[in-house]
PDB file of C-alpha atoms in Angstrom:
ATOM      1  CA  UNK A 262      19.869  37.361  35.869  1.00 47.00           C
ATOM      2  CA  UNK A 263      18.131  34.233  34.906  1.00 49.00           C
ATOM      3  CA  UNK A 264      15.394  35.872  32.517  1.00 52.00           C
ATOM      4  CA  UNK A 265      18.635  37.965  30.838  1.00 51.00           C
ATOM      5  CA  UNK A 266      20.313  34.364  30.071  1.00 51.00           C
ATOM      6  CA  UNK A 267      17.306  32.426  28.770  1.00 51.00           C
ATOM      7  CA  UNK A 268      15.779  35.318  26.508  1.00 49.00           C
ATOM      8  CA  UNK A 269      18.660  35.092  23.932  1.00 51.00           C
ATOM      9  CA  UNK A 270      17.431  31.042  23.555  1.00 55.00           C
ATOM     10  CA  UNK A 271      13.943  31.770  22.681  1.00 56.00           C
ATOM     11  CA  UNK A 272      14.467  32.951  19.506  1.00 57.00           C
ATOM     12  CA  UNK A 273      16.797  29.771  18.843  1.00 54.00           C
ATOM     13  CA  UNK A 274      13.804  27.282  20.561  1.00 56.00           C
ATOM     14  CA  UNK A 275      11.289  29.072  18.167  1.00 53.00           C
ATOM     15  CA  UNK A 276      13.515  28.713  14.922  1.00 54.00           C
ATOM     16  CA  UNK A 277      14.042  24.766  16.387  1.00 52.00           C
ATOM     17  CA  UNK A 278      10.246  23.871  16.605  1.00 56.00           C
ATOM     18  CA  UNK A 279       9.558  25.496  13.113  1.00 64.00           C
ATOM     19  CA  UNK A 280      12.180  23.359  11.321  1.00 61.00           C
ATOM     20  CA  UNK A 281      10.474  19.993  11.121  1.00 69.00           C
ATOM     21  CA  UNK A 282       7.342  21.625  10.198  1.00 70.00           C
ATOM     22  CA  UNK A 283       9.265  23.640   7.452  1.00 81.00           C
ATOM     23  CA  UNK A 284      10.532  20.005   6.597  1.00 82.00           C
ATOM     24  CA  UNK A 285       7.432  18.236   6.181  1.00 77.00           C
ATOM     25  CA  UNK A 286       5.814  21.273   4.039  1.00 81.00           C
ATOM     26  CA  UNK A 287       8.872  20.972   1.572  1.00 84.00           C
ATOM     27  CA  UNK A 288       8.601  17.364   1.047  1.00 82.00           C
ATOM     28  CA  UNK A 289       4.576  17.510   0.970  1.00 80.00           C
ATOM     29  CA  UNK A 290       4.991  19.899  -1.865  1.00 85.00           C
ATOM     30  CA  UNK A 291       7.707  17.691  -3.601  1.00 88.00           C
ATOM     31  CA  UNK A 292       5.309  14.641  -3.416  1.00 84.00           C
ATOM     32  CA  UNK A 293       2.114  16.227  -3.921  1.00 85.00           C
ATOM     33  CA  UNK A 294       3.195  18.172  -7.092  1.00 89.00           C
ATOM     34  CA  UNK A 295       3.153  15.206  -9.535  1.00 87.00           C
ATOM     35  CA  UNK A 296      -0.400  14.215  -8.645  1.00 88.00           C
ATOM     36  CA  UNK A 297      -1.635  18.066  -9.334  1.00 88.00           C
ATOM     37  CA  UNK A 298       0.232  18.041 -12.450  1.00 88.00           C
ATOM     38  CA  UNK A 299      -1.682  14.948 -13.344  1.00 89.00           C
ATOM     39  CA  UNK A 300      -4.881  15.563 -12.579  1.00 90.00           C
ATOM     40  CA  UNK A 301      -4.426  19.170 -14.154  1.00 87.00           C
ATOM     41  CA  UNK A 302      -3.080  17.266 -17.486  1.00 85.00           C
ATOM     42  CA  UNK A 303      -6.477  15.124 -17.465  1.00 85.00           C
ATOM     43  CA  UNK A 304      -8.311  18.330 -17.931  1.00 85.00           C
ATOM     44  CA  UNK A 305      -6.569  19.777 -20.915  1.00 83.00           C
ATOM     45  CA  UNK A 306      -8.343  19.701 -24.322  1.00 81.00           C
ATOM     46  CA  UNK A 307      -7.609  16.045 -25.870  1.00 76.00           C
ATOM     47  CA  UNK A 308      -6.427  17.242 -29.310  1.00 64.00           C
ATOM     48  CA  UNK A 309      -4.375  20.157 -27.938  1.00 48.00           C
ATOM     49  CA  UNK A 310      -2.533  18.390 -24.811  1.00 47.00           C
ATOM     50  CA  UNK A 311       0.913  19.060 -25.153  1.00 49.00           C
ATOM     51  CA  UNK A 312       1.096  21.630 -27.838  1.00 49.00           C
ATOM     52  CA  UNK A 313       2.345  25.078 -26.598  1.00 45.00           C
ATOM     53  CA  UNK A 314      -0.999  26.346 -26.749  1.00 43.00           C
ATOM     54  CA  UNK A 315      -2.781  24.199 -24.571  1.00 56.00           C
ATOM     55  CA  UNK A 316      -6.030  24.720 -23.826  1.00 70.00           C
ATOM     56  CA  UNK A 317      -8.803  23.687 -20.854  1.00 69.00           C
ATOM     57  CA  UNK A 318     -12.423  21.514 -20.794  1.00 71.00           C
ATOM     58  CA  UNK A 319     -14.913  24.209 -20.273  1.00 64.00           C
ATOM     59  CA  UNK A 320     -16.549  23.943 -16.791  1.00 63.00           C
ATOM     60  CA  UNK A 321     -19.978  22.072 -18.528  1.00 59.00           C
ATOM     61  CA  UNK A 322     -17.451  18.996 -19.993  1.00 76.00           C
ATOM     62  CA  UNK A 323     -15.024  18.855 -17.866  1.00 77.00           C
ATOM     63  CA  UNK A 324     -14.904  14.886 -17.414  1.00 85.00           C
ATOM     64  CA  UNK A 325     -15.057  14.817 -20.767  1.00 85.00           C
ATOM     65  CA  UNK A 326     -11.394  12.665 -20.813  1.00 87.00           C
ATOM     66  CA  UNK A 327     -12.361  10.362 -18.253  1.00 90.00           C
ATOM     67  CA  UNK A 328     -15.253   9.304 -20.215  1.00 89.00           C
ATOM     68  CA  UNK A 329     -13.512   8.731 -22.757  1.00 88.00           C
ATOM     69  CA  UNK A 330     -10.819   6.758 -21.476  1.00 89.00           C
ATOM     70  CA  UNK A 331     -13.875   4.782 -20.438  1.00 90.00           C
ATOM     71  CA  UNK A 332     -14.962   3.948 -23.433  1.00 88.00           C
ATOM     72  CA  UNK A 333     -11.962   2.894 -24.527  1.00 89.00           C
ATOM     73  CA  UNK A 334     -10.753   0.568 -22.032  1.00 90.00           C
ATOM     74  CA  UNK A 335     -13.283  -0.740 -20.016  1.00 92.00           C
ATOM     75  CA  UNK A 336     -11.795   0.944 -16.977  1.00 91.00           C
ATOM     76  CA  UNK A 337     -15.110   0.313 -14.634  1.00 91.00           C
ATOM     77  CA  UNK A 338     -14.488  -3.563 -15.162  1.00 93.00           C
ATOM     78  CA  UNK A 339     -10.781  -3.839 -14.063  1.00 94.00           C
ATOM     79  CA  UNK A 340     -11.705  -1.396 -11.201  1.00 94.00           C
ATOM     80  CA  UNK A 341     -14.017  -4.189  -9.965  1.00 95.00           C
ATOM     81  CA  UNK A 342     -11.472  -6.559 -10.227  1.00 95.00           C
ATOM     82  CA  UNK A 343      -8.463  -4.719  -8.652  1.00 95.00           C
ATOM     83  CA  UNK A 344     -10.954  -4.094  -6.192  1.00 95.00           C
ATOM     84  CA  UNK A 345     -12.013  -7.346  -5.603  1.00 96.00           C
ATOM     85  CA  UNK A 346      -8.207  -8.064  -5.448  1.00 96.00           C
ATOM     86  CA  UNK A 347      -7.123  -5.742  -2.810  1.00 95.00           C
ATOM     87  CA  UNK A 348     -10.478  -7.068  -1.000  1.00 95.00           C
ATOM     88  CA  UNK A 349      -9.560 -10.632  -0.172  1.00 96.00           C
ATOM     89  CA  UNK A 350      -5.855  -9.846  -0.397  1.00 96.00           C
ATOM     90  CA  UNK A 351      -5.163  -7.279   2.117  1.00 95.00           C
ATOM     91  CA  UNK A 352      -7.036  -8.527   5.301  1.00 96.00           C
ATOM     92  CA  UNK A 353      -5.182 -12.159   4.256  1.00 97.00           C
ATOM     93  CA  UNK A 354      -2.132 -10.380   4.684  1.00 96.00           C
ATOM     94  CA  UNK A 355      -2.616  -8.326   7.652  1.00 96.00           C
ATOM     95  CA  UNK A 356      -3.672 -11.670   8.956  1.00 96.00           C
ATOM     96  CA  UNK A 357      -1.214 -13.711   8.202  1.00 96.00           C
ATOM     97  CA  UNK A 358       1.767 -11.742   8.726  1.00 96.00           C
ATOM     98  CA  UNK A 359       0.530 -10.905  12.317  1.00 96.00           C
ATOM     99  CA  UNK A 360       0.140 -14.796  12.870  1.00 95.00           C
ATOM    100  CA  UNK A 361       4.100 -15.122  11.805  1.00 94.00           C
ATOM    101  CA  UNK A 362       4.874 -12.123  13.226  1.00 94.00           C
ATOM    102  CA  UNK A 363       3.704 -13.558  16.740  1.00 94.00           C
ATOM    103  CA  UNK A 364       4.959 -16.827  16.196  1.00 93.00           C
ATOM    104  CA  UNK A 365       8.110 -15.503  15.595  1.00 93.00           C
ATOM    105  CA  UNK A 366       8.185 -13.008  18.751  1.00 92.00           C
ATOM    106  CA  UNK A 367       6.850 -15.457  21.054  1.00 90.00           C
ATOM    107  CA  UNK A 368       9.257 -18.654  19.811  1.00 88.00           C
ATOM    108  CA  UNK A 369      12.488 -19.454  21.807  1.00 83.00           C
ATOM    109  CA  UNK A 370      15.395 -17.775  21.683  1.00 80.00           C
ATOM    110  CA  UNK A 371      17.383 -20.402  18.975  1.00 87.00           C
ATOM    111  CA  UNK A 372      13.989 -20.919  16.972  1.00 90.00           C
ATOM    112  CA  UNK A 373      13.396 -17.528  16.846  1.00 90.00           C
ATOM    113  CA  UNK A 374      16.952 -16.585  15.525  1.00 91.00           C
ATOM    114  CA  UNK A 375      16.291 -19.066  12.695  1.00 92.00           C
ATOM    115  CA  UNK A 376      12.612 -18.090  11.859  1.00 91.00           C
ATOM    116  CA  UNK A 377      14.596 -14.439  11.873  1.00 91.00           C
ATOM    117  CA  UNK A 378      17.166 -15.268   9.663  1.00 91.00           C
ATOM    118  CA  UNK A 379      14.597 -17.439   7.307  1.00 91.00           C
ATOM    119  CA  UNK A 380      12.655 -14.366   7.244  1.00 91.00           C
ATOM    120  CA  UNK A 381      15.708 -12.180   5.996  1.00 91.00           C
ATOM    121  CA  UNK A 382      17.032 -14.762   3.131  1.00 91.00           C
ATOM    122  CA  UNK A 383      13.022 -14.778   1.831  1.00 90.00           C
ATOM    123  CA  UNK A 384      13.091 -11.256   1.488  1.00 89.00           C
ATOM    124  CA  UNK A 385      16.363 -11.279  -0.335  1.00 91.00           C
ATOM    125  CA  UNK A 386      15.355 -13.622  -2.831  1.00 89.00           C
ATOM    126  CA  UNK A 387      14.390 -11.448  -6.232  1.00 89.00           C
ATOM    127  CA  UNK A 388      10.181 -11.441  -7.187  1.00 86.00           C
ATOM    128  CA  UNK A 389      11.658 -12.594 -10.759  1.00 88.00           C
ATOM    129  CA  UNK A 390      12.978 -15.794  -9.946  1.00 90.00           C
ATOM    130  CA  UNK A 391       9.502 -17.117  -8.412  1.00 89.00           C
ATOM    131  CA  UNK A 392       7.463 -15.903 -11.598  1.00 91.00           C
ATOM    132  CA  UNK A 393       7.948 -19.003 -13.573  1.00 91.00           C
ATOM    133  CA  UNK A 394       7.465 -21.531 -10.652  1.00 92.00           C
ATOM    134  CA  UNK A 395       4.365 -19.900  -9.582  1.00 92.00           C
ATOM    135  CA  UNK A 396       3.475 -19.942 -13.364  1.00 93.00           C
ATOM    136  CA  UNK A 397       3.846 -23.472 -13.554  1.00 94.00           C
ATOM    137  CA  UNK A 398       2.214 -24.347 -10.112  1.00 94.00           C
ATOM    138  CA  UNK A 399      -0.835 -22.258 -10.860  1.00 94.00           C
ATOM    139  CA  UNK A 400      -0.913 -23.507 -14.237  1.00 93.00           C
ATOM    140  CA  UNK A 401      -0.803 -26.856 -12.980  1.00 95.00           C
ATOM    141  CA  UNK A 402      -3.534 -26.411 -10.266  1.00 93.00           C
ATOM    142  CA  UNK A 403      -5.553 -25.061 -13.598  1.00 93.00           C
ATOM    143  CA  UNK A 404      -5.723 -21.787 -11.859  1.00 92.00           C
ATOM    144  CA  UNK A 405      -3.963 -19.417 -14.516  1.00 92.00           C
ATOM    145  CA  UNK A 406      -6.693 -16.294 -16.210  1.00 92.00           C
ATOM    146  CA  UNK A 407      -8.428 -15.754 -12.869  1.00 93.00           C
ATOM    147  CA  UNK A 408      -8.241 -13.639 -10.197  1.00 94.00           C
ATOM    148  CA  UNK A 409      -6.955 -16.222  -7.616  1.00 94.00           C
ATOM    149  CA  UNK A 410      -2.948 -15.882  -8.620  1.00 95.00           C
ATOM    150  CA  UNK A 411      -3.185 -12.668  -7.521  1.00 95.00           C
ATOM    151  CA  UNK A 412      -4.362 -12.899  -4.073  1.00 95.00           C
ATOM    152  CA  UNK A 413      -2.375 -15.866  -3.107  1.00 93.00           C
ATOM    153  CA  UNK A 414       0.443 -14.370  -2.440  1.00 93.00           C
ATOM    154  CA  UNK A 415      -1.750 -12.885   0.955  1.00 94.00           C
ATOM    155  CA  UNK A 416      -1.509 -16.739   1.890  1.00 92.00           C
ATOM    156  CA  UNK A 417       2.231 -15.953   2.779  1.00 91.00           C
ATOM    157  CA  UNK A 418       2.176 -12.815   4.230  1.00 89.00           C
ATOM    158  CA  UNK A 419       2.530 -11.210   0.429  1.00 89.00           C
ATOM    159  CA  UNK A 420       6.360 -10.383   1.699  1.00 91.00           C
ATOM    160  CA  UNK A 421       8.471 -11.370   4.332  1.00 92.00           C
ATOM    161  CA  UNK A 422       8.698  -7.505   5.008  1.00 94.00           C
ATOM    162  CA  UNK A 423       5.238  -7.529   6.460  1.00 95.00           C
ATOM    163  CA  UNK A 424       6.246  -9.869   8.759  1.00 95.00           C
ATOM    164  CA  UNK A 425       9.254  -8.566  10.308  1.00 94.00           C
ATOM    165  CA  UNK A 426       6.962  -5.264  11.264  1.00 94.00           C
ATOM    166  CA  UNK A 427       5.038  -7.011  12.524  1.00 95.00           C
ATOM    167  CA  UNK A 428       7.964  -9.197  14.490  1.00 94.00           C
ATOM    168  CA  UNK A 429       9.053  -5.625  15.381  1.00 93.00           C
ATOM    169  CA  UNK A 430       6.207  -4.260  16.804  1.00 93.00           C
ATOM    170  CA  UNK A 431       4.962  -7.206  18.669  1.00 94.00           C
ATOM    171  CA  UNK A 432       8.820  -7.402  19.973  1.00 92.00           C
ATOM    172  CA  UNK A 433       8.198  -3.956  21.456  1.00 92.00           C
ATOM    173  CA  UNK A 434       5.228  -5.387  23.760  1.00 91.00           C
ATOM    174  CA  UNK A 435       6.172  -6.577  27.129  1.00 91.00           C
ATOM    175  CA  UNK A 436       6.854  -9.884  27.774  1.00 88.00           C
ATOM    176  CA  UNK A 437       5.346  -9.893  30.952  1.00 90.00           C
ATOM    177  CA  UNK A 438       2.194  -9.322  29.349  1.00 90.00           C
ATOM    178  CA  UNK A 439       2.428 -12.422  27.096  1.00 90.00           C
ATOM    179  CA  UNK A 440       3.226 -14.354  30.610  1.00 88.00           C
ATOM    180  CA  UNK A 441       0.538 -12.795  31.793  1.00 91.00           C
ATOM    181  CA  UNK A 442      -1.580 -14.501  29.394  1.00 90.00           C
ATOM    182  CA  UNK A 443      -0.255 -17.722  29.727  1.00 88.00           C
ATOM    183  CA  UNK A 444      -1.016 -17.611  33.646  1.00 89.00           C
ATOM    184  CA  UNK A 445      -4.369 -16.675  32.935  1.00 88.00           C
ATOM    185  CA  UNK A 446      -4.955 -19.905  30.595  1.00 87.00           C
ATOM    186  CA  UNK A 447      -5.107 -17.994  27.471  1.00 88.00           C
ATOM    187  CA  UNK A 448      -3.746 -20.033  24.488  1.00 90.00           C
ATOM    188  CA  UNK A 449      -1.190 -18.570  21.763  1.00 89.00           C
ATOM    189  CA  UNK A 450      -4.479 -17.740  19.621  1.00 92.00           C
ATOM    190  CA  UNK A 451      -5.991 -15.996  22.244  1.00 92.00           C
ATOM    191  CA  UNK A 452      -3.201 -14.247  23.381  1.00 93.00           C
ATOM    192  CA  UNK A 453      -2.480 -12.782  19.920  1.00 94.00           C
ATOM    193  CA  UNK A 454      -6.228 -11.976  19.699  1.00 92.00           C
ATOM    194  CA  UNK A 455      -7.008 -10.495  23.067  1.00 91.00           C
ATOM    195  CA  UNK A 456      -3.292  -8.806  23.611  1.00 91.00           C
ATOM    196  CA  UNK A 457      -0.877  -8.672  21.112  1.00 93.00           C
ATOM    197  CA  UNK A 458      -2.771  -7.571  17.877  1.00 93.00           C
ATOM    198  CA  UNK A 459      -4.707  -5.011  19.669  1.00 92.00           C
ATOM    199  CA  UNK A 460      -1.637  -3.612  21.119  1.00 91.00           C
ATOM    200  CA  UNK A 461       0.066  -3.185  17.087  1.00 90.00           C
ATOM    201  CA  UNK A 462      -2.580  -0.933  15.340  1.00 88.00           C
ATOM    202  CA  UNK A 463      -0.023   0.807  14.269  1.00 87.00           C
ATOM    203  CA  UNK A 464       1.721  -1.770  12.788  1.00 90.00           C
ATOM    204  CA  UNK A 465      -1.758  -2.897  11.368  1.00 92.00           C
ATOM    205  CA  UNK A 466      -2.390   0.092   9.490  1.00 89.00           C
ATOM    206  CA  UNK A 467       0.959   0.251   7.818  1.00 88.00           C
ATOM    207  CA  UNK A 468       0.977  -2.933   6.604  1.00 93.00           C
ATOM    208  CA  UNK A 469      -2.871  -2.355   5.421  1.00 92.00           C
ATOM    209  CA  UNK A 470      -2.048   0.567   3.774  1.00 90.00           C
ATOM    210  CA  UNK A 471       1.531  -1.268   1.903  1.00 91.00           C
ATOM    211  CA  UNK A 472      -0.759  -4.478   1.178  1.00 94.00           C
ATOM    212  CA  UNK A 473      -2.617  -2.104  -0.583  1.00 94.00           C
ATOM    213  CA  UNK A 474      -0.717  -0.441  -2.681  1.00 92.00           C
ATOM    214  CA  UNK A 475       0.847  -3.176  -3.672  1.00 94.00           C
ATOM    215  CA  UNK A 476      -1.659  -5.419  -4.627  1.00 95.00           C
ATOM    216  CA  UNK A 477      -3.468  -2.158  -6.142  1.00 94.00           C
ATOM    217  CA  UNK A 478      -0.380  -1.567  -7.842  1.00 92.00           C
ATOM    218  CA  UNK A 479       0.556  -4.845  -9.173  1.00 93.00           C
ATOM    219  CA  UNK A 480       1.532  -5.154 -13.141  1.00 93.00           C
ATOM    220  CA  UNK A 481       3.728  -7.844 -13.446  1.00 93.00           C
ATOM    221  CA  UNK A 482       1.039 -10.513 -12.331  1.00 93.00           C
ATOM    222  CA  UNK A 483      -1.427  -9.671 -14.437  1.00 93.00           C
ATOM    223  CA  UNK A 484       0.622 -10.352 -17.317  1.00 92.00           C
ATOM    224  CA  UNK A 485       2.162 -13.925 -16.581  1.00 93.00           C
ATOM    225  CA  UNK A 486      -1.600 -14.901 -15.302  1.00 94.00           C
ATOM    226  CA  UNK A 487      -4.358 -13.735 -16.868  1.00 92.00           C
ATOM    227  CA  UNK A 488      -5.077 -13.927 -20.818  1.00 89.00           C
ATOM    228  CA  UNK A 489      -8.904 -13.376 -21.220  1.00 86.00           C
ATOM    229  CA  UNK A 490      -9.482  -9.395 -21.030  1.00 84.00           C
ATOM    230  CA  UNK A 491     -12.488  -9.764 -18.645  1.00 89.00           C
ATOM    231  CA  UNK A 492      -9.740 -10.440 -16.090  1.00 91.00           C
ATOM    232  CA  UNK A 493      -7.862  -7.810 -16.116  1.00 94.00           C
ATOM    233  CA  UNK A 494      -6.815  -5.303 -13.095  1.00 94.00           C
ATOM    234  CA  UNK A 495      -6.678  -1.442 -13.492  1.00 94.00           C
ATOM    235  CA  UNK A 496      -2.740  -1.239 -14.236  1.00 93.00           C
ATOM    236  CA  UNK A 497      -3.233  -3.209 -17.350  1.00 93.00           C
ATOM    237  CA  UNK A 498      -5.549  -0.751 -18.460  1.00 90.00           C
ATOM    238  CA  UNK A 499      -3.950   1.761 -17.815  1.00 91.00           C
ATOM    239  CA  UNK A 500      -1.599   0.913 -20.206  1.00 90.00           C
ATOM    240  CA  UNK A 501      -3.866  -0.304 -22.393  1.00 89.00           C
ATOM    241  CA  UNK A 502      -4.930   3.466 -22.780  1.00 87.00           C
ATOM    242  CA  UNK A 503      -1.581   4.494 -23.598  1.00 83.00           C
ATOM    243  CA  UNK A 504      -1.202   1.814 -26.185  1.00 83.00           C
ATOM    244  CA  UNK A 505      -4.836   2.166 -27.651  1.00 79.00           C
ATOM    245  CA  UNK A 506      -4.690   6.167 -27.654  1.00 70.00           C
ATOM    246  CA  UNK A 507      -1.063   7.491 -27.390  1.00 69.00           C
ATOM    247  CA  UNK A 508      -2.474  11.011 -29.350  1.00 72.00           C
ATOM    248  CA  UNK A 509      -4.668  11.972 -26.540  1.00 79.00           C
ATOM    249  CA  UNK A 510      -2.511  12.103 -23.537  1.00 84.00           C
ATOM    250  CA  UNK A 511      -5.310  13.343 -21.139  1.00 86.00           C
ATOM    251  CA  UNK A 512      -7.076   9.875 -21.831  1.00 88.00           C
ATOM    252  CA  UNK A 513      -4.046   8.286 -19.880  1.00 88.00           C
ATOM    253  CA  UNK A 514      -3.983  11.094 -17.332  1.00 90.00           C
ATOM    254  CA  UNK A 515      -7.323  10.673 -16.619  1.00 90.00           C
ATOM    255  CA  UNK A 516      -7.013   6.866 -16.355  1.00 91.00           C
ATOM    256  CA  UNK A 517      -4.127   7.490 -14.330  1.00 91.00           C
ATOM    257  CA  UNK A 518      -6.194   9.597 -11.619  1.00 93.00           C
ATOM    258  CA  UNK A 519      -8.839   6.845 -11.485  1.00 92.00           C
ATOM    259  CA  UNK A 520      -6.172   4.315 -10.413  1.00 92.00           C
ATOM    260  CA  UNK A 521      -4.248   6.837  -8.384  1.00 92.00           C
ATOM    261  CA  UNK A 522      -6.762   7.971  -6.155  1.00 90.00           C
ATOM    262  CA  UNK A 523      -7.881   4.835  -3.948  1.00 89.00           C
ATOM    263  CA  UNK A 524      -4.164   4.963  -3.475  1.00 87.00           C
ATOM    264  CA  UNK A 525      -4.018   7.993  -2.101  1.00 87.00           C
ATOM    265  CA  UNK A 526      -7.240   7.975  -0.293  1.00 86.00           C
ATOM    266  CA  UNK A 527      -5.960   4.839   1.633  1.00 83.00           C
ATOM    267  CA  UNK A 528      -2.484   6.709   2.293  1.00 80.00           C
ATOM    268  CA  UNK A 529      -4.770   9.208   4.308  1.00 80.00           C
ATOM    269  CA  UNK A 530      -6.845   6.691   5.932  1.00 78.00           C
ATOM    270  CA  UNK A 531      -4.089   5.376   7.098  1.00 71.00           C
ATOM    271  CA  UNK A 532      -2.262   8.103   8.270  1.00 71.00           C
ATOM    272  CA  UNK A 533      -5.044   9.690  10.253  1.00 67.00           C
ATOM    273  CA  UNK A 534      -5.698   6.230  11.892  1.00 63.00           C
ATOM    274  CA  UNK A 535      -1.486   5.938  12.649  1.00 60.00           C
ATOM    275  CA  UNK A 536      -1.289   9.150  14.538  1.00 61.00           C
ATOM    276  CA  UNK A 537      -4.762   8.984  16.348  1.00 58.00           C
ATOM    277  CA  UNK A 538      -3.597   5.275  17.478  1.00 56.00           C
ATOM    278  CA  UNK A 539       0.215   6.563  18.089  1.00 53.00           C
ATOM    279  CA  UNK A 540      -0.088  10.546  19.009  1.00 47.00           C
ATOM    280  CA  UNK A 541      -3.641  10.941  20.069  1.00 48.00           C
ATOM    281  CA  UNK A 542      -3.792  13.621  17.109  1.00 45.00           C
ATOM    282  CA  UNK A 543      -6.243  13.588  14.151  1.00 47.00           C
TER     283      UNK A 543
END
């Protein structure tokens, strides 16, 4: 009788496991579909783009629009710089906001509820209303039109966000491993070092992969901080293409690909490196 009652669930079980794989396919589609479009736009003909009859680069020019969006923005030179941007800024953060995060985790139970709740009214505070005091504290340090106003923020954590995963995730650890520690000699640094941050790769990779973007992603700074053109980060040329050639939409596609894809190429990283760490998979 057994095999009679269970054979009307299998069909149920099977429709069950395909859902969330259904799910994710949907949503992959729904996210992936603007970046096709765009990289498909960046390969139309320049003069035609956007006219119903819309032609595409034969195969022997077909980066022709990304040269040219080269040549008129000097797109190679604010690569360098975002790059040297996201290359000081993200470890600082990942480094500093697993130093708070720890602190935080491994405080007492009243300082820990106020480093909490500090935490909380920092990330509540709007990124408008500290433009014009950094402004004026960079400007007074003599630091304004270089690259350093943009990687300071890594100095505190970037966001207070950063911190609280990484608050969360060390929270998550047992304490009797941190006691542990501190019967073995080990000192708060070495703890963190040898058995918390090990222990929140996870965590380590997300916020890597969010320092990124952001930093990678970062318009507003650029603007209040830099003046001098040699300066400038990738988003500001970006729309510098738009500005400088608005008739040839594939220029700003194609621009838009070349600051789109270390994006996306650290969203994988990262994402093969969260499941192999969390699932074992990848």
């Amino acid at each position: 009788m057994r095999p009679e009652t269970d054979a009307p669930q299998q069909p149920a079980r099977a429709r069950a496991s395909r859902f969330p794989g259904i799910t994710i396919a949907v949503v992959s589609v729904i996210f992936a579909a603007p970046l096709v479009a765009m990289f498909l736009g960046s390969l139309r003909v320049p003069v035609l783009a956007g006219t119903p009859g819309s032609g595409w680069l034969d195969g022997a020019d077909i980066w022709f629009n990304y040269r040219g969006a080269i040549d008129t923005v000097p797109l190679l030179a604010q690569l360098r710089n975002s790059l040297l941007v996201v290359a000081v800024a993200v470890p600082v953060t990942v480094l500093t906001a697993s130093w708070a995060g720890f602190a935080i985790v491994t405080s007492s139970g009243r300082r820990r509820r106020a480093l909490l709740v500090a935490s909380l009214v920092a990330l509540m505070i709007p990124a408008s209303a500290l433009w014009v005091p950094r402004f004026v504290m960079f400007k007074w340090l003599g630091l304004n039109d270089t690259l350093i106003p943009l990687m300071a923020p890594a100095l505190m954590a970037t966001t207070p966000f950063y911190v609280l995963v990484f608050t969360l995730a060390y929270a998550r650890i047992p304490r009797t491993l941190y006691e542990a520690a501190a019967v073995d000699g080990l000192s708060p640094l070495q703890t963190w070092a040898r058995v918390a941050f090990p222990l929140a790769k996870p965590a380590v990779f997300a916020v890597a992969v969010l320092a990124f973007v952001w930093h990678w992603s970062d318009f507003v700074s650029p603007l209040i901080y830099l003046s001098s053109g040699e300066h400038f980060t990738l988003p500001i040329g970006v729309r510098a293409l738009q500005v400088a050639e608005p008739s040839r939409f594939p220029y700003l596609l194609a621009g838009s690909v070349i600051a789109t894809a270390p994006c996306v190429l650290a969203f994988f990283t990262g994402q093969r490196a969260f499941f192999r760490r969390t699932l074992g998979v990848g």
